[in-house]
CSV table of C-alpha atoms and ligand atoms in Angstrom, one decimal:
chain,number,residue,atom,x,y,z
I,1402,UNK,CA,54.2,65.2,110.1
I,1403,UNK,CA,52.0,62.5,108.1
I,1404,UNK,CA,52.5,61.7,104.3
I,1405,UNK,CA,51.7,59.6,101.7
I,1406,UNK,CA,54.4,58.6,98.5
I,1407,UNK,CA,53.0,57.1,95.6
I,1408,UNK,CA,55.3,55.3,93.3
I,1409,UNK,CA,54.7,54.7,89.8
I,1410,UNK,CA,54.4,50.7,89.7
I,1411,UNK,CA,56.9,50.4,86.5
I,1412,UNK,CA,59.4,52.0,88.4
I,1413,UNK,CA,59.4,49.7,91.1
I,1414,UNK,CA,59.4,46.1,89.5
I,1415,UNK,CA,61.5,43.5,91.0
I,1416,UNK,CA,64.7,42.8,89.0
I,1417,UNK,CA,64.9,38.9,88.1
I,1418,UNK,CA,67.9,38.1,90.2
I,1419,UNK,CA,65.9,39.1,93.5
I,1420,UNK,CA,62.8,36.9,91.9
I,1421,UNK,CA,64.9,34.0,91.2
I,1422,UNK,CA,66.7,34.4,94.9
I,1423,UNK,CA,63.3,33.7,96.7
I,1424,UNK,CA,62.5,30.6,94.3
I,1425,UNK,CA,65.4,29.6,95.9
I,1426,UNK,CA,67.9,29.8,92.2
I,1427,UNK,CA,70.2,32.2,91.4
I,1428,UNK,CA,71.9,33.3,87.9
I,1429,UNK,CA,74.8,30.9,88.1
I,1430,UNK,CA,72.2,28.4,88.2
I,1431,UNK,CA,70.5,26.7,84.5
I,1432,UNK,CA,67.4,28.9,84.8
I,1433,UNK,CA,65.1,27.0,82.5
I,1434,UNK,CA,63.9,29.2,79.3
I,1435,UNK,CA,60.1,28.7,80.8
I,1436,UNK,CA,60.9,30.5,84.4
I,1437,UNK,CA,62.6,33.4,82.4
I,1438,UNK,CA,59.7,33.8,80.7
I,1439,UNK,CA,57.5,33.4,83.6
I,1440,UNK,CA,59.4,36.3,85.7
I,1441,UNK,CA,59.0,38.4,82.4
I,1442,UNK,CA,55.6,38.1,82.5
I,1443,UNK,CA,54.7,38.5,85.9
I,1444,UNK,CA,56.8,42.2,86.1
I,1445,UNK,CA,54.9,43.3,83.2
I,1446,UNK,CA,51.6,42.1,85.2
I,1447,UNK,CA,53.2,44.0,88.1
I,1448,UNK,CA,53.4,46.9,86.0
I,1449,UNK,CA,49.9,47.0,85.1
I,1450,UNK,CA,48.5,46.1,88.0
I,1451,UNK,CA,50.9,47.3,91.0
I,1452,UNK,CA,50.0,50.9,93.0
I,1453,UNK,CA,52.5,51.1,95.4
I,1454,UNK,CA,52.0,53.5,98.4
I,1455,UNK,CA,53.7,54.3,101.6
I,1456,UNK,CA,52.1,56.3,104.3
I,1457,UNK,CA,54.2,57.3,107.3
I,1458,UNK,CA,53.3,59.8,110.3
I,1459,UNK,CA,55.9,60.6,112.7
I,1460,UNK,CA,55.2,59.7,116.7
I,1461,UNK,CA,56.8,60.6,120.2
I,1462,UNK,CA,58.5,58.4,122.1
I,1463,UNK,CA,55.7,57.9,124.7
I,1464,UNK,CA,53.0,57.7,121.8
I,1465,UNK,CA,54.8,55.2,120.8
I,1466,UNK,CA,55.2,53.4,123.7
I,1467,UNK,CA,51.3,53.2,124.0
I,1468,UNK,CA,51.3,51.6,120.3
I,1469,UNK,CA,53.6,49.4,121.3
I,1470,UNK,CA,52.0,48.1,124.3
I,1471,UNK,CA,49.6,47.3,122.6
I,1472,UNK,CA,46.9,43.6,124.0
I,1473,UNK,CA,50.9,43.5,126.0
I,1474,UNK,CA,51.2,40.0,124.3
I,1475,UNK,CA,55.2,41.3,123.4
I,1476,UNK,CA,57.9,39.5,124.5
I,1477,UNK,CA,59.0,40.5,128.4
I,1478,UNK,CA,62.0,42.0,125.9
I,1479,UNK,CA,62.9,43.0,122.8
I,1480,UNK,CA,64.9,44.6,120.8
I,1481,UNK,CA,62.5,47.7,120.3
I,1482,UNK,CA,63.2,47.5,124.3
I,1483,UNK,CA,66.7,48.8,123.9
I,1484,UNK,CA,66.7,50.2,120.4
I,1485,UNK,CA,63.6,53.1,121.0
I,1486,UNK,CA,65.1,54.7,123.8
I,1487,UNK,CA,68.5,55.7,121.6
I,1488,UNK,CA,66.2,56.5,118.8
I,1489,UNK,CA,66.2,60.4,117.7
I,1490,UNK,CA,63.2,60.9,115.9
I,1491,UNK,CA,60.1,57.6,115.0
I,1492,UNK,CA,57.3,57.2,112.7
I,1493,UNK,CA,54.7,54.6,112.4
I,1494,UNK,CA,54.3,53.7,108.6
I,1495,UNK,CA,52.1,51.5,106.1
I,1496,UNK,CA,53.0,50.7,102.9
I,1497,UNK,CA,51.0,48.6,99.6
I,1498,UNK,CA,51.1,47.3,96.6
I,1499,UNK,CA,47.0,48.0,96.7
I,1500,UNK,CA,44.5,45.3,95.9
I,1501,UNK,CA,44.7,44.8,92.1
I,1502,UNK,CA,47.9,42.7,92.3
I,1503,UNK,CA,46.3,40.2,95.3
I,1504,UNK,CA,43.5,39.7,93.0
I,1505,UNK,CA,45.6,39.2,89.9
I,1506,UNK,CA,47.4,36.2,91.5
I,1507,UNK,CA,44.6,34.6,93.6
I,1508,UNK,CA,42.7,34.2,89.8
I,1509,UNK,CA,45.5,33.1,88.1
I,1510,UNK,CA,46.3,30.3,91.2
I,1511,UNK,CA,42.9,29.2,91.2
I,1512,UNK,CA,41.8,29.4,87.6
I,1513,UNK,CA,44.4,30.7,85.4
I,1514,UNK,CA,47.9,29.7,85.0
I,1515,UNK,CA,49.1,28.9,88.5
I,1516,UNK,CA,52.9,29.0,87.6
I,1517,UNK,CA,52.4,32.5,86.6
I,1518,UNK,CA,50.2,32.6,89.5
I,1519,UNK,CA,53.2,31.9,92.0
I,1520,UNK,CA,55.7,34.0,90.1
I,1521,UNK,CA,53.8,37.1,90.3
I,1522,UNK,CA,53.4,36.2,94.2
I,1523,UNK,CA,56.9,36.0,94.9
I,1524,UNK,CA,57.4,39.1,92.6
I,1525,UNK,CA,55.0,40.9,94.7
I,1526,UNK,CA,56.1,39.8,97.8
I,1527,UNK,CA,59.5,41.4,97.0
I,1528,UNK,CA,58.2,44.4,96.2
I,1529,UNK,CA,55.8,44.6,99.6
I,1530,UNK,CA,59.2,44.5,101.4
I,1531,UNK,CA,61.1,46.6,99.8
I,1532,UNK,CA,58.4,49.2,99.7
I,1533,UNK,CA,59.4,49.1,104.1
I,1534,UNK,CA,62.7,50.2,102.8
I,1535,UNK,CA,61.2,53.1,100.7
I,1536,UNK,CA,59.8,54.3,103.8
I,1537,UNK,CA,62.8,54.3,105.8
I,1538,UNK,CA,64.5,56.2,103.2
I,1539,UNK,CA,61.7,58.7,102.7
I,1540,UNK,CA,61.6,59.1,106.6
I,1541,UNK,CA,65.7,59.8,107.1
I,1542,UNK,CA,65.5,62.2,103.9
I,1543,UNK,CA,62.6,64.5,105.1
I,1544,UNK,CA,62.1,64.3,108.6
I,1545,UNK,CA,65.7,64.8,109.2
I,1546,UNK,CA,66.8,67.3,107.6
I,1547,UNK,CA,69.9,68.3,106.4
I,1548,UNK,CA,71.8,66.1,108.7
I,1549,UNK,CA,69.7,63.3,107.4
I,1550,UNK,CA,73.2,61.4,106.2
I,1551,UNK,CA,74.4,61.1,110.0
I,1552,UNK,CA,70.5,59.4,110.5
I,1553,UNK,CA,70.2,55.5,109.8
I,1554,UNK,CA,66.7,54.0,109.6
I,1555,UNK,CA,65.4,50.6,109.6
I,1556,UNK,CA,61.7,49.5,109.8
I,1557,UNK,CA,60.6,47.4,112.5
I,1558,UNK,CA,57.1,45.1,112.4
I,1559,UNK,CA,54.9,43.5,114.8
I,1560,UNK,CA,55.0,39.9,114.1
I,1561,UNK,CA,58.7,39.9,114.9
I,1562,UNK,CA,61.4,39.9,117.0
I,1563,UNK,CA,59.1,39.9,120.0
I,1564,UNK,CA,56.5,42.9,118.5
I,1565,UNK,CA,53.1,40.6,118.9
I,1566,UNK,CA,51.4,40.9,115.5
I,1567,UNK,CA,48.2,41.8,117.7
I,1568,UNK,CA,50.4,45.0,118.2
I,1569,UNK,CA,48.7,45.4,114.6
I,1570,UNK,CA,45.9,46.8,116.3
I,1571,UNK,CA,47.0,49.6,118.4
I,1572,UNK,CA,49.7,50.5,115.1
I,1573,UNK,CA,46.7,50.9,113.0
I,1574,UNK,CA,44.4,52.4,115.7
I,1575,UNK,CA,46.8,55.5,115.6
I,1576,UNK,CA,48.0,55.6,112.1
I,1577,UNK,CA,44.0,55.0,110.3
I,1578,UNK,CA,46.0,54.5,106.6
I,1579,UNK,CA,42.8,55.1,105.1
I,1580,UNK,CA,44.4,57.6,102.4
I,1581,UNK,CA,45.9,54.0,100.9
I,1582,UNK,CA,43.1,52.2,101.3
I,1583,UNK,CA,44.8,49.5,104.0
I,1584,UNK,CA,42.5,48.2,106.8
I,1585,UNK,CA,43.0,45.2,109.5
I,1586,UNK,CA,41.0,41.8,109.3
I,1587,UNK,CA,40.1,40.4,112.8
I,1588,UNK,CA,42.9,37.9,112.3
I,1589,UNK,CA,45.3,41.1,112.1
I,1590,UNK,CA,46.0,40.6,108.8
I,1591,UNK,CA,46.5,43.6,106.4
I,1592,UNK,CA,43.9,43.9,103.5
I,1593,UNK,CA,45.7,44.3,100.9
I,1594,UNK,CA,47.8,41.3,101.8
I,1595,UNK,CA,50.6,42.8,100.2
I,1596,UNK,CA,51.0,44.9,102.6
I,1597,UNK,CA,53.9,46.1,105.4
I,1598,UNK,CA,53.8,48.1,108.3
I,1599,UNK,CA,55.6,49.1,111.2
I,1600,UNK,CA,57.6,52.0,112.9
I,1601,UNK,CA,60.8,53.7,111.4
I,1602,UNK,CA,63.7,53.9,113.8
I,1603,UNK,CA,65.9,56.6,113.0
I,1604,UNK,CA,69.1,57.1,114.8
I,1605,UNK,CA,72.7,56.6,114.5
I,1606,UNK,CA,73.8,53.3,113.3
I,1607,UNK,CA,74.7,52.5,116.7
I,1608,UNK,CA,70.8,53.0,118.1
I,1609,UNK,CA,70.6,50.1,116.2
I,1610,UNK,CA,72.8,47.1,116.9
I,1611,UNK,CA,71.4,44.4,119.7
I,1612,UNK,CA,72.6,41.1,120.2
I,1613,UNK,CA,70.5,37.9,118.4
I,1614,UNK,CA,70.6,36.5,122.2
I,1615,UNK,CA,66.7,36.9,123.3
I,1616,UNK,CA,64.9,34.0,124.5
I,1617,UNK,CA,62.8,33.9,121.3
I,1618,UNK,CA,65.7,33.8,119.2
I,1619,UNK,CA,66.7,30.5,119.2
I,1620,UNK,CA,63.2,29.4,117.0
I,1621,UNK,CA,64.6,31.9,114.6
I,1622,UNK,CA,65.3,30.3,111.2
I,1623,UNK,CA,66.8,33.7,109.5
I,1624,UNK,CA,69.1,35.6,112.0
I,1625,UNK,CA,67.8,38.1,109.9
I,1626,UNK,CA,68.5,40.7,112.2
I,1627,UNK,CA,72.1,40.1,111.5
I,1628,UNK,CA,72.1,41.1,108.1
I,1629,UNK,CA,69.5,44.3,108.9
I,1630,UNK,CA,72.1,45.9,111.3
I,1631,UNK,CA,75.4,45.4,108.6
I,1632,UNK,CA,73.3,47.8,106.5
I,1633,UNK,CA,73.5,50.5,108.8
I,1634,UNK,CA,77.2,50.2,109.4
V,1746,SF4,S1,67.6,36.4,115.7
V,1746,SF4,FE1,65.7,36.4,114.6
V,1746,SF4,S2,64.1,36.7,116.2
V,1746,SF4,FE2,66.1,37.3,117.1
V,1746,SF4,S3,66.2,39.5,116.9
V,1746,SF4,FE3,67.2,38.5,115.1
V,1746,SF4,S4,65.7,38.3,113.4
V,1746,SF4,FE4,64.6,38.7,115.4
């Protein structure tokens, strides 16, 4: 199965509280007038300028295991070790805001206003991860049926937790998201930059749970893993 969900930008802006969250602020804080009116404006940029995509194409197990492989720059193990093999059903997926948005904030850093500039990054940012989450939920909904409500799904992306982000290449070898217009620099950076991608791991929510305790966990700064796995409770 490969499909593509397009979402209608206006739909999808950022509420202020998750903006103000990543500047670091929250609502109990004094949010000055002028950072109000900067979030304002940057979701009706995001509006505008925003065409939000996912693309996702379901995988075997061992055609998986070839993506994952990858240059075999991963981690000796981790947690895609454990948590594909009690997986039920995968699917590699990319997801973007497209290239408008990029553009809109690189002009307004360099020449425009560059407070508005960083807003509309972090709003965009937000956005470019929750559209991972979009894709999960499209995935457990469709691909599994009507017993999609005993499925969990979380994303998983190379460039953490041990997937080498040079596993970039094999992910897009196979997947070629060319009906959303997302290709790979050299550097293995996606182009759009506001961009995710990864594979969906759908299972119960026990397939899911690994202890933080790998060797590259202790340079971890967000345990972030922690927080992932509490949603699929
Ligand atoms: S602690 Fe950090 S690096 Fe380790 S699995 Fe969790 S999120 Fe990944």
């Amino acid at each position: 199965m490969r499909e593509v969900t397009r979402i209608v930008a206006g739909t999808f802006v950022p509420d202020r509280r998750s903006v103000l969250r990543r500047m670091g602020m929250d609502d109990a804080d004094d949010v000055p007038p002028r950072v109000n009116k900067l979030i304002a404006r940057a979701a009706d940029r995001f509006a505008d300028l925003a065409v939000p995509a996912v693309l996702l194409e379901t995988l075997t197990r061992d055609e998986f295991a070839a993506v994952y492989r990858g240059d075999g720059a991963n981690a000796a193990d981790a947690p895609l070790d454990d948590i594909v093999p009690r997986a039920n059903r995968l699917a590699l997926f990319t997801a973007t805001l497209g290239g408008a948005i990029g553009r809109e904030i690189h002009d307004e850093v360099q020449t425009g206003d560059p407070a508005l500039g960083y807003v509309l990054d972090v709003t965009a940012s937000d956005a470019a991860d929750r559209l991972a989450y979009v894709a999960a939920e499209r995935f457990r909904s469709v691909v599994a049926g009507r017993s999609h409500r005993m499925f969990k799904v979380l994303p998983y992306s190379p460039g953490y937790c041990g997937w080498h982000v040079s596993g970039q290449r094999a992910l897009f070898d196979r997947l070629r998201p060319v009906e959303i217009d997302v290709i790979l620099t050299s550097s293995c950076l996606m182009d759009p930059l506001k961009s995710v991608s990864g594979v969906l791991v759908a299972g119960a929510a026990a397939c899911h749970r690994f202890r933080s305790t790998y060797p590259f966990c202790d340079a971890c700064a967000s345990h972030a893993c922690r927080a992932r796995i509490a949603t699929v409770k």
